[in-house]
Tab-separated table of C-alpha atoms in Angstrom:
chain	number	residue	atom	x	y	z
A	22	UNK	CA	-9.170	-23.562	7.436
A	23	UNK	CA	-10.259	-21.155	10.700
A	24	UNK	CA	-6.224	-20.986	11.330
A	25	UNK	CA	-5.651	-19.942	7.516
A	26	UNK	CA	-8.810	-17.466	7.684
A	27	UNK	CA	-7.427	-15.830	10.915
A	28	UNK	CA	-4.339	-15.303	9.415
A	29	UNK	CA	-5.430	-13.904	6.385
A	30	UNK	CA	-8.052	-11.370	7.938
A	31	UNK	CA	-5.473	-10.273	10.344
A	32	UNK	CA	-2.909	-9.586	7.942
A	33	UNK	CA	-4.834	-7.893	5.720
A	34	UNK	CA	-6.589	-6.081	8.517
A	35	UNK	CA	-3.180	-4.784	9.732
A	36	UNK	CA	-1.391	-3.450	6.672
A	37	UNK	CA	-4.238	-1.927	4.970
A	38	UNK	CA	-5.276	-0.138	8.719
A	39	UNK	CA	-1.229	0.722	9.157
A	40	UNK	CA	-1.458	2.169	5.555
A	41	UNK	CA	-4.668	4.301	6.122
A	42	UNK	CA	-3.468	4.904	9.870
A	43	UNK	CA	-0.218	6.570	8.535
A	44	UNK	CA	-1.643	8.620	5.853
A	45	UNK	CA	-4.221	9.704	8.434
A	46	UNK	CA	-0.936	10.590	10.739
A	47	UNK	CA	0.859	12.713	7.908
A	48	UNK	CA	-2.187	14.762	7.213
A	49	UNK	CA	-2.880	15.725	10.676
A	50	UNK	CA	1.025	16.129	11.405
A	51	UNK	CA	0.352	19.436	9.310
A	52	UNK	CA	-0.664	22.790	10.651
A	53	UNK	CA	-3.889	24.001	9.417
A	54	UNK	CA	-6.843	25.406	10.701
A	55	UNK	CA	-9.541	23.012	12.350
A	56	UNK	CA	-6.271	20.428	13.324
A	57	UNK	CA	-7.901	19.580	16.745
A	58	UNK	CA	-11.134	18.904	15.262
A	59	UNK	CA	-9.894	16.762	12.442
A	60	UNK	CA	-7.523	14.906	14.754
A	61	UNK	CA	-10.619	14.331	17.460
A	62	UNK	CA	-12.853	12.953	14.487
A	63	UNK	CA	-10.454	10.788	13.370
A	64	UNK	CA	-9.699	8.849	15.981
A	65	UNK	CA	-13.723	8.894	17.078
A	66	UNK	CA	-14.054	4.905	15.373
A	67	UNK	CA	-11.750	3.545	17.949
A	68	UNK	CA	-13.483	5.054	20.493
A	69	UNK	CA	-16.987	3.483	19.739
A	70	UNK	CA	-18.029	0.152	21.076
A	71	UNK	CA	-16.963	-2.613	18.389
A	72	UNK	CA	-20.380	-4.430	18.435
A	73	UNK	CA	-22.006	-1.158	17.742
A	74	UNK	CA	-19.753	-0.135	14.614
A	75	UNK	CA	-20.924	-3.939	13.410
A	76	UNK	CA	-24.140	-3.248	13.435
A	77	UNK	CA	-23.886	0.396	12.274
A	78	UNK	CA	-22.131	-1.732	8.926
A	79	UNK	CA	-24.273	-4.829	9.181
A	80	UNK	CA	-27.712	-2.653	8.490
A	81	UNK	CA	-26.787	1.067	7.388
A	82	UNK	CA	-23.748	0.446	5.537
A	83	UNK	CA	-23.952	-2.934	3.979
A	84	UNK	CA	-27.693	-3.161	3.681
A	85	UNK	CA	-27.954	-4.710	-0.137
A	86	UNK	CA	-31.535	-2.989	-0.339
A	87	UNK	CA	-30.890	0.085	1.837
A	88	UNK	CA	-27.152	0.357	2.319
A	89	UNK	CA	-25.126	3.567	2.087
A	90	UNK	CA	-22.570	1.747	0.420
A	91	UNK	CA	-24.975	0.338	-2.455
A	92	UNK	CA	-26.601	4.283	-2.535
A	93	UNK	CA	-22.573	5.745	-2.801
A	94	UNK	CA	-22.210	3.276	-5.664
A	95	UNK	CA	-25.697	3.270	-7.635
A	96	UNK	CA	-24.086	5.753	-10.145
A	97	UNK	CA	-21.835	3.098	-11.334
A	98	UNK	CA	-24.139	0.565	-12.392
A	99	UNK	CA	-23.348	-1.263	-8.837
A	100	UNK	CA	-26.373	-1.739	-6.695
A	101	UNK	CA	-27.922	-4.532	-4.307
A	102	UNK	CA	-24.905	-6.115	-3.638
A	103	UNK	CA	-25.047	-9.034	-0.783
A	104	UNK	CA	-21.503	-7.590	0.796
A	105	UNK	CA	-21.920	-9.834	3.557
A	106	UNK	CA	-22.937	-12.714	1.629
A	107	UNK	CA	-20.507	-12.685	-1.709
A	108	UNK	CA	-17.849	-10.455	-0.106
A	109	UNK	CA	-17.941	-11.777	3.512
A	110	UNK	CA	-14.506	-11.815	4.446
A	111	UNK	CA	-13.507	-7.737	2.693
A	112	UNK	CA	-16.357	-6.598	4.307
A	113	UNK	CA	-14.925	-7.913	7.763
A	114	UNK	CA	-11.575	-6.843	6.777
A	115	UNK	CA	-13.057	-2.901	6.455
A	116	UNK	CA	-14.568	-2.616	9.594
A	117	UNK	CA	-11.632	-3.794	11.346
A	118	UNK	CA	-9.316	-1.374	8.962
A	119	UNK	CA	-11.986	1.293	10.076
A	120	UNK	CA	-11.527	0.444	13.818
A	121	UNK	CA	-7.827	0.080	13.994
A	122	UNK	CA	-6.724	2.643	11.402
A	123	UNK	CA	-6.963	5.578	14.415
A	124	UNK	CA	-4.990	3.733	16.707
A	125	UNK	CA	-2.434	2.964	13.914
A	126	UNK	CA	-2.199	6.579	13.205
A	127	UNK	CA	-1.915	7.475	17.208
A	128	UNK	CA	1.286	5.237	16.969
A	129	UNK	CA	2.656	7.076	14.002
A	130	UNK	CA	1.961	10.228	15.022
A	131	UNK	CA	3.913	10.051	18.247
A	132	UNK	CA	6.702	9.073	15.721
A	133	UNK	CA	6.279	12.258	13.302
A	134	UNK	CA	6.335	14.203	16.419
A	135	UNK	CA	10.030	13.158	17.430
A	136	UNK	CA	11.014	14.060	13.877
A	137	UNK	CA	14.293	16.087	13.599
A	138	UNK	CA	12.985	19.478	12.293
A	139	UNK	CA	16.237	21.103	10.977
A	140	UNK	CA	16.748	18.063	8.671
A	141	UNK	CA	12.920	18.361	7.013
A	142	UNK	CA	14.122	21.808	6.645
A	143	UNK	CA	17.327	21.223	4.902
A	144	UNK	CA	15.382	19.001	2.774
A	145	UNK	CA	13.010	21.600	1.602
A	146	UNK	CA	15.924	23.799	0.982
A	147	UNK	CA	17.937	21.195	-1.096
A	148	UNK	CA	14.527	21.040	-2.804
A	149	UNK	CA	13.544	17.705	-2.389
A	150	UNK	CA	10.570	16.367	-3.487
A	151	UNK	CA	7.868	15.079	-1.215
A	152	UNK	CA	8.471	11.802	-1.808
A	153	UNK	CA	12.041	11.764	-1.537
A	154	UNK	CA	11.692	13.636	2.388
A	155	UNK	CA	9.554	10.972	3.193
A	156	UNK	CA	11.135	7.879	1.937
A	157	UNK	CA	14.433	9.241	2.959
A	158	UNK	CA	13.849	10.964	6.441
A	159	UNK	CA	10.600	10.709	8.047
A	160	UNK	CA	10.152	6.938	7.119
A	161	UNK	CA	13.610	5.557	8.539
A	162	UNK	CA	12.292	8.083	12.010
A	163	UNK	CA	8.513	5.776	12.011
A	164	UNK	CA	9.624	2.578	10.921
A	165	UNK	CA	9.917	1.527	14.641
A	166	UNK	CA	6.841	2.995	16.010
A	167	UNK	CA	4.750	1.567	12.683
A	168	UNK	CA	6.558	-1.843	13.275
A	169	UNK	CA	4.919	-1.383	17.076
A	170	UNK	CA	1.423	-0.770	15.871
A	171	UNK	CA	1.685	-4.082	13.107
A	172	UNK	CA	2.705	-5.959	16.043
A	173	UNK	CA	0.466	-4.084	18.574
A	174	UNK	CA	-2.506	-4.238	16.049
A	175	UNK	CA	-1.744	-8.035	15.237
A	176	UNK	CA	-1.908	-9.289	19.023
A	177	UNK	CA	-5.606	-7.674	19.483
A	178	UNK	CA	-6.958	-8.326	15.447
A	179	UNK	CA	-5.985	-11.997	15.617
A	180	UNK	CA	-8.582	-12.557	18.303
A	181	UNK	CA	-11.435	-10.844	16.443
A	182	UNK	CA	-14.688	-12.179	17.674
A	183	UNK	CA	-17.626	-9.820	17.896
A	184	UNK	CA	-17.005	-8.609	14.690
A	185	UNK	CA	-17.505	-12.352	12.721
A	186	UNK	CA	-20.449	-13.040	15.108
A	187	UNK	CA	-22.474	-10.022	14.929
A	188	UNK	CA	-21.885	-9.631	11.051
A	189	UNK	CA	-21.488	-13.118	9.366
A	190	UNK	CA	-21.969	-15.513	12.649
A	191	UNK	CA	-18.810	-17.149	10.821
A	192	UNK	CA	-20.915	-17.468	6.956
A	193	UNK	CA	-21.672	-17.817	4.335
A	194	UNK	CA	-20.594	-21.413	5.305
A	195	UNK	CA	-16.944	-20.930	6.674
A	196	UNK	CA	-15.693	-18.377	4.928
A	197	UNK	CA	-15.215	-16.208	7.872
A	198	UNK	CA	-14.955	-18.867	10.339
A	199	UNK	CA	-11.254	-17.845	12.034
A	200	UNK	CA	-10.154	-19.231	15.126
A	201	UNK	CA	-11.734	-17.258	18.053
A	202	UNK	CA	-15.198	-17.928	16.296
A	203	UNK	CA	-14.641	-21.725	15.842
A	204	UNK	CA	-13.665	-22.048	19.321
A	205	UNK	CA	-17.181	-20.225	20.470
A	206	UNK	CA	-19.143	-22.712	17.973
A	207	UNK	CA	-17.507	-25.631	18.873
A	208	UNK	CA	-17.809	-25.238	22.594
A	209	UNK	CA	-20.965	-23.989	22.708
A	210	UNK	CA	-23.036	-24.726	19.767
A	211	UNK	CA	-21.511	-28.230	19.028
A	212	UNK	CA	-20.681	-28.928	22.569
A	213	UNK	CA	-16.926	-30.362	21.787
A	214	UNK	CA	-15.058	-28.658	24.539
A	215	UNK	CA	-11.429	-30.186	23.778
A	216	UNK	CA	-11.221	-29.548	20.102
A	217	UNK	CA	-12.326	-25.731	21.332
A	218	UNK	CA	-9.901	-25.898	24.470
A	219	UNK	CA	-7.056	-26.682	21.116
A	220	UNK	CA	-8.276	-23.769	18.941
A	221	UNK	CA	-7.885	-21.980	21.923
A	222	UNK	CA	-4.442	-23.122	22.582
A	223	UNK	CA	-3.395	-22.107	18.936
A	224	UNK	CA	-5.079	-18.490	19.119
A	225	UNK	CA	-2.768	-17.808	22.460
A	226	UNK	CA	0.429	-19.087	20.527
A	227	UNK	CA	-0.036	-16.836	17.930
A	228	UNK	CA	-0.824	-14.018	20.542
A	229	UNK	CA	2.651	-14.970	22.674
A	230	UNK	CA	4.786	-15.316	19.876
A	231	UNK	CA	3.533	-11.380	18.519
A	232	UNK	CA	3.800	-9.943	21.794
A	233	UNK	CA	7.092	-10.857	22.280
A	234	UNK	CA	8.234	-9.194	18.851
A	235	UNK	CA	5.863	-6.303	20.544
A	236	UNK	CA	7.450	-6.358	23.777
A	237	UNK	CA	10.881	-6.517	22.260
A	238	UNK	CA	10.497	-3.400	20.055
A	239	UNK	CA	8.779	-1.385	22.757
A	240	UNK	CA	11.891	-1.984	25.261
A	241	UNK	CA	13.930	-1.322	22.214
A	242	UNK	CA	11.766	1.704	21.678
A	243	UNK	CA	11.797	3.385	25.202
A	244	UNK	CA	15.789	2.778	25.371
A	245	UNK	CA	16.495	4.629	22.280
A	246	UNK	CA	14.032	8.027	23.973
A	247	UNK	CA	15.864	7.840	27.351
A	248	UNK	CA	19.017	7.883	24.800
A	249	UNK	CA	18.078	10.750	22.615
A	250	UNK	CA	16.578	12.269	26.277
């Protein structure tokens, strides 16, 4: 069950942060007034110290009495809402999409940078649509740097601790029990070093066989720029 839970947080965690992290990189890609500022901000949540953007969720955000999330959502008839207790693992899932996201959209960004200029413009002069640019030109340029930041994203997310102990502590029960927090509990709360040593064994497969793919696409990455260099 803590393997299954690890994988589903992290894959969630990942897409929805790579989503959010590349709409993030579009809108700042633009020129407009304030750009510096509004890249700076953004990228402020991975900058701040994990266990203090869990507690800044834990008791001003997710508060079911006090919350700014319960406030935000008072007008639609939702209010006092246990997030932690009866939507432990979404709420986890969040706060790791709101401290990834900036790094996802530092990957992608260095990708919309390298874009070839003269074919967005022929684009715009064909008059294609928005969506057709993107889907056709500036996606097949950022495939390879957002396939980086999954696999980037996925080596550090799968070993999510401090944000299951400082938030849930692995609850209610073991719903967000994944593998890095079952090793902790059963080495030091229930004192069973081997079966922890073998969670831990498990947790550094997964990370190997990611960082691999990882280490794979960045070579394949950084041969392709001294090629176009």
């Amino acid at each position: 069950q803590a393997a299954f839970r690890t994988v589903e947080m992290t894959a969630s965690a990942v897409i929805l942060a790579m989503l959010v992290g590349t709409g993030m990189a579009l809108l700042v890609n633009r020129k407009f007034f304030g750009r510096g500022v509004v890249r700076t901000l953004f990228i402020t949540p991975f900058l701040i110290m994990p266990v203090a953007t869990d507690l800044m969720f834990k008791t001003t955000i997710y508060d079911p009495v006090f919350g700014f999330l319960d406030y935000v959502l008072k007008p639609f008839g939702v209010g006092q809402v246990n997030w932690l207790g009866t939507h432990a693992v979404g709420s986890i899932v969040a706060v790791l999409v709101w401290e990834w996201a900036p790094f996802m959209m530092l990957i992608v960004l260095a990708g919309l940078q390298g874009e070839d200029l003269e074919a967005l413009e022929a684009a715009h002069v064909d008059g294609a649509s928005t969506i057709k640019t993107f889907v056709y030109i500036t996606f097949p340029n950022i495939r390879r740097f957002m396939e980086l930041g999954v696999l980037l994203g996925s080596i550090f997310i799968v070993q999510t601790f401090g944000e299951v102990f400082t938030m849930t502590a692995g609850g209610p029960g073991t719903a967000t029990t994944n593998l890095p927090y079952y090793l902790y509990e059963q080495v030091f709360n229930n004192f069973t070093v081997g079966v922890g040593a073998a969670a831990g064994i498990i947790v550094l497969i997964l990370t190997e066989i990611v960082a691999s793919f990882a280490l794979r696409l960045l070579s394949g990455l950084l041969v392709a720029s001294a090629g176009a260099g």
